[in-house]
Protein backbone atom coordinates (compact mmCIF):
# COMPACT_ATOMS: atom_id res chain seq x y z
CA UNK A 1 0.00 0.00 0.00
CA UNK A 2 1.64 3.30 -1.06
CA UNK A 3 1.93 6.05 1.51
CA UNK A 4 0.89 9.63 0.85
CA UNK A 5 3.50 12.40 0.84
CA UNK A 6 3.93 14.33 4.07
CA UNK A 7 2.30 17.43 2.56
CA UNK A 8 -0.84 15.48 1.65
CA UNK A 9 -1.25 14.01 5.13
CA UNK A 10 -0.60 17.27 6.95
CA UNK A 11 2.46 15.86 8.72
CA UNK A 12 5.45 18.13 9.10
CA UNK A 13 8.46 16.93 7.15
CA UNK A 14 11.79 17.08 8.95
CA UNK A 15 14.73 18.39 6.95
CA UNK A 16 17.53 16.25 8.38
CA UNK A 17 20.09 17.59 5.90
CA UNK A 18 19.58 21.16 7.13
CA UNK A 19 19.64 20.04 10.76
CA UNK A 20 22.92 18.19 10.20
CA UNK A 21 24.43 21.16 8.34
CA UNK A 22 23.40 23.51 11.15
CA UNK A 23 24.89 21.21 13.80
CA UNK A 24 28.09 20.86 11.79
CA UNK A 25 28.37 24.66 11.51
CA UNK A 26 27.88 25.05 15.27
CA UNK A 27 30.55 22.45 16.01
CA UNK A 28 32.98 24.10 13.60
CA UNK A 29 32.31 27.50 15.18
CA UNK A 30 33.05 26.11 18.65
CA UNK A 31 36.20 24.43 17.37
CA UNK A 32 37.45 27.67 15.83
CA UNK A 33 36.67 29.62 19.03
CA UNK A 34 38.62 27.08 21.09
CA UNK A 35 41.51 27.24 18.64
CA UNK A 36 41.58 31.07 18.82
CA UNK A 37 41.48 30.96 22.64
CA UNK A 38 44.35 28.49 22.73
CA UNK A 39 46.43 30.65 20.35
CA UNK A 40 45.77 33.77 22.44
CA UNK A 41 45.94 32.39 25.99
CA UNK A 42 47.18 28.79 25.87
CA UNK A 43 50.86 29.40 26.50
CA UNK A 44 50.12 31.75 29.40
CA UNK A 45 47.79 29.11 30.87
CA UNK A 46 50.44 26.40 30.58
CA UNK A 47 53.20 28.64 31.98
CA UNK A 48 51.15 29.60 35.05
CA UNK A 49 49.79 26.14 35.85
CA UNK A 50 51.12 23.53 38.22
CA UNK A 51 51.11 19.76 37.55
CA UNK A 52 48.58 19.20 40.33
CA UNK A 53 46.11 21.50 38.52
CA UNK A 54 45.52 18.68 36.05
CA UNK A 55 44.79 15.85 38.49
CA UNK A 56 41.29 14.42 38.60
CA UNK A 57 40.89 15.07 42.33
CA UNK A 58 41.99 18.69 42.02
CA UNK A 59 39.65 19.32 39.09
CA UNK A 60 36.71 17.93 41.10
CA UNK A 61 37.69 20.09 44.08
CA UNK A 62 37.88 23.23 41.91
CA UNK A 63 34.48 22.46 40.36
CA UNK A 64 32.92 21.96 43.79
CA UNK A 65 34.37 25.29 44.94
CA UNK A 66 33.01 26.99 41.83
CA UNK A 67 29.53 25.52 42.32
CA UNK A 68 29.52 26.56 45.99
CA UNK A 69 30.70 30.11 45.28
CA UNK A 70 28.34 33.01 45.96
CA UNK A 71 28.77 34.38 42.44
CA UNK A 72 27.71 31.08 40.84
CA UNK A 73 24.77 30.65 43.19
CA UNK A 74 23.41 34.14 42.48
CA UNK A 75 23.86 33.64 38.73
CA UNK A 76 21.95 30.36 38.79
CA UNK A 77 19.16 31.90 40.87
CA UNK A 78 18.82 34.81 38.44
CA UNK A 79 18.71 32.54 35.42
CA UNK A 80 16.10 30.29 37.04
CA UNK A 81 13.85 33.23 37.93
CA UNK A 82 14.13 34.96 34.57
CA UNK A 83 13.70 31.97 32.27
CA UNK A 84 10.01 31.79 31.26
CA UNK A 85 10.20 28.10 30.33
CA UNK A 86 11.07 27.14 33.90
CA UNK A 87 7.89 28.66 35.35
CA UNK A 88 5.00 26.24 35.55
Tab-separated table of C-alpha atoms in Angstrom:
chain	number	residue	atom	x	y	z
A	1	UNK	CA	0.000	0.000	0.000
A	2	UNK	CA	1.644	3.297	-1.056
A	3	UNK	CA	1.931	6.047	1.513
A	4	UNK	CA	0.893	9.625	0.849
A	5	UNK	CA	3.501	12.402	0.837
A	6	UNK	CA	3.929	14.331	4.070
A	7	UNK	CA	2.301	17.433	2.558
A	8	UNK	CA	-0.841	15.483	1.646
A	9	UNK	CA	-1.255	14.007	5.131
A	10	UNK	CA	-0.604	17.272	6.948
A	11	UNK	CA	2.455	15.857	8.725
A	12	UNK	CA	5.452	18.131	9.099
A	13	UNK	CA	8.456	16.934	7.155
A	14	UNK	CA	11.792	17.080	8.949
A	15	UNK	CA	14.732	18.392	6.954
A	16	UNK	CA	17.528	16.250	8.376
A	17	UNK	CA	20.092	17.590	5.902
A	18	UNK	CA	19.578	21.164	7.130
A	19	UNK	CA	19.640	20.041	10.760
A	20	UNK	CA	22.918	18.195	10.197
A	21	UNK	CA	24.432	21.161	8.342
A	22	UNK	CA	23.405	23.506	11.153
A	23	UNK	CA	24.885	21.214	13.795
A	24	UNK	CA	28.092	20.861	11.787
A	25	UNK	CA	28.369	24.656	11.506
A	26	UNK	CA	27.878	25.047	15.267
A	27	UNK	CA	30.552	22.447	16.014
A	28	UNK	CA	32.978	24.104	13.597
A	29	UNK	CA	32.306	27.502	15.176
A	30	UNK	CA	33.045	26.111	18.655
A	31	UNK	CA	36.196	24.431	17.369
A	32	UNK	CA	37.453	27.670	15.832
A	33	UNK	CA	36.668	29.618	19.028
A	34	UNK	CA	38.619	27.078	21.089
A	35	UNK	CA	41.513	27.244	18.638
A	36	UNK	CA	41.580	31.067	18.821
A	37	UNK	CA	41.480	30.955	22.636
A	38	UNK	CA	44.353	28.494	22.728
A	39	UNK	CA	46.427	30.647	20.346
A	40	UNK	CA	45.768	33.770	22.440
A	41	UNK	CA	45.938	32.388	25.987
A	42	UNK	CA	47.176	28.791	25.869
A	43	UNK	CA	50.855	29.397	26.501
A	44	UNK	CA	50.115	31.747	29.403
A	45	UNK	CA	47.790	29.112	30.866
A	46	UNK	CA	50.444	26.402	30.582
A	47	UNK	CA	53.199	28.641	31.982
A	48	UNK	CA	51.152	29.603	35.050
A	49	UNK	CA	49.795	26.140	35.853
A	50	UNK	CA	51.120	23.527	38.219
A	51	UNK	CA	51.107	19.761	37.546
A	52	UNK	CA	48.579	19.201	40.334
A	53	UNK	CA	46.114	21.498	38.521
A	54	UNK	CA	45.520	18.683	36.049
A	55	UNK	CA	44.795	15.854	38.489
A	56	UNK	CA	41.287	14.423	38.601
A	57	UNK	CA	40.890	15.070	42.331
A	58	UNK	CA	41.989	18.692	42.023
A	59	UNK	CA	39.648	19.322	39.090
A	60	UNK	CA	36.712	17.932	41.104
A	61	UNK	CA	37.689	20.095	44.083
A	62	UNK	CA	37.880	23.225	41.915
A	63	UNK	CA	34.480	22.465	40.360
A	64	UNK	CA	32.917	21.956	43.794
A	65	UNK	CA	34.365	25.293	44.940
A	66	UNK	CA	33.010	26.992	41.833
A	67	UNK	CA	29.532	25.517	42.319
A	68	UNK	CA	29.523	26.560	45.985
A	69	UNK	CA	30.699	30.115	45.277
A	70	UNK	CA	28.338	33.007	45.960
A	71	UNK	CA	28.769	34.384	42.441
A	72	UNK	CA	27.711	31.080	40.844
A	73	UNK	CA	24.766	30.649	43.193
A	74	UNK	CA	23.409	34.143	42.483
A	75	UNK	CA	23.856	33.642	38.733
A	76	UNK	CA	21.950	30.362	38.789
A	77	UNK	CA	19.158	31.901	40.873
A	78	UNK	CA	18.819	34.815	38.444
A	79	UNK	CA	18.711	32.537	35.420
A	80	UNK	CA	16.097	30.295	37.038
A	81	UNK	CA	13.852	33.226	37.934
A	82	UNK	CA	14.132	34.958	34.567
A	83	UNK	CA	13.695	31.968	32.273
A	84	UNK	CA	10.007	31.793	31.263
A	85	UNK	CA	10.201	28.100	30.327
A	86	UNK	CA	11.069	27.144	33.900
A	87	UNK	CA	7.895	28.663	35.351
A	88	UNK	CA	4.998	26.242	35.547
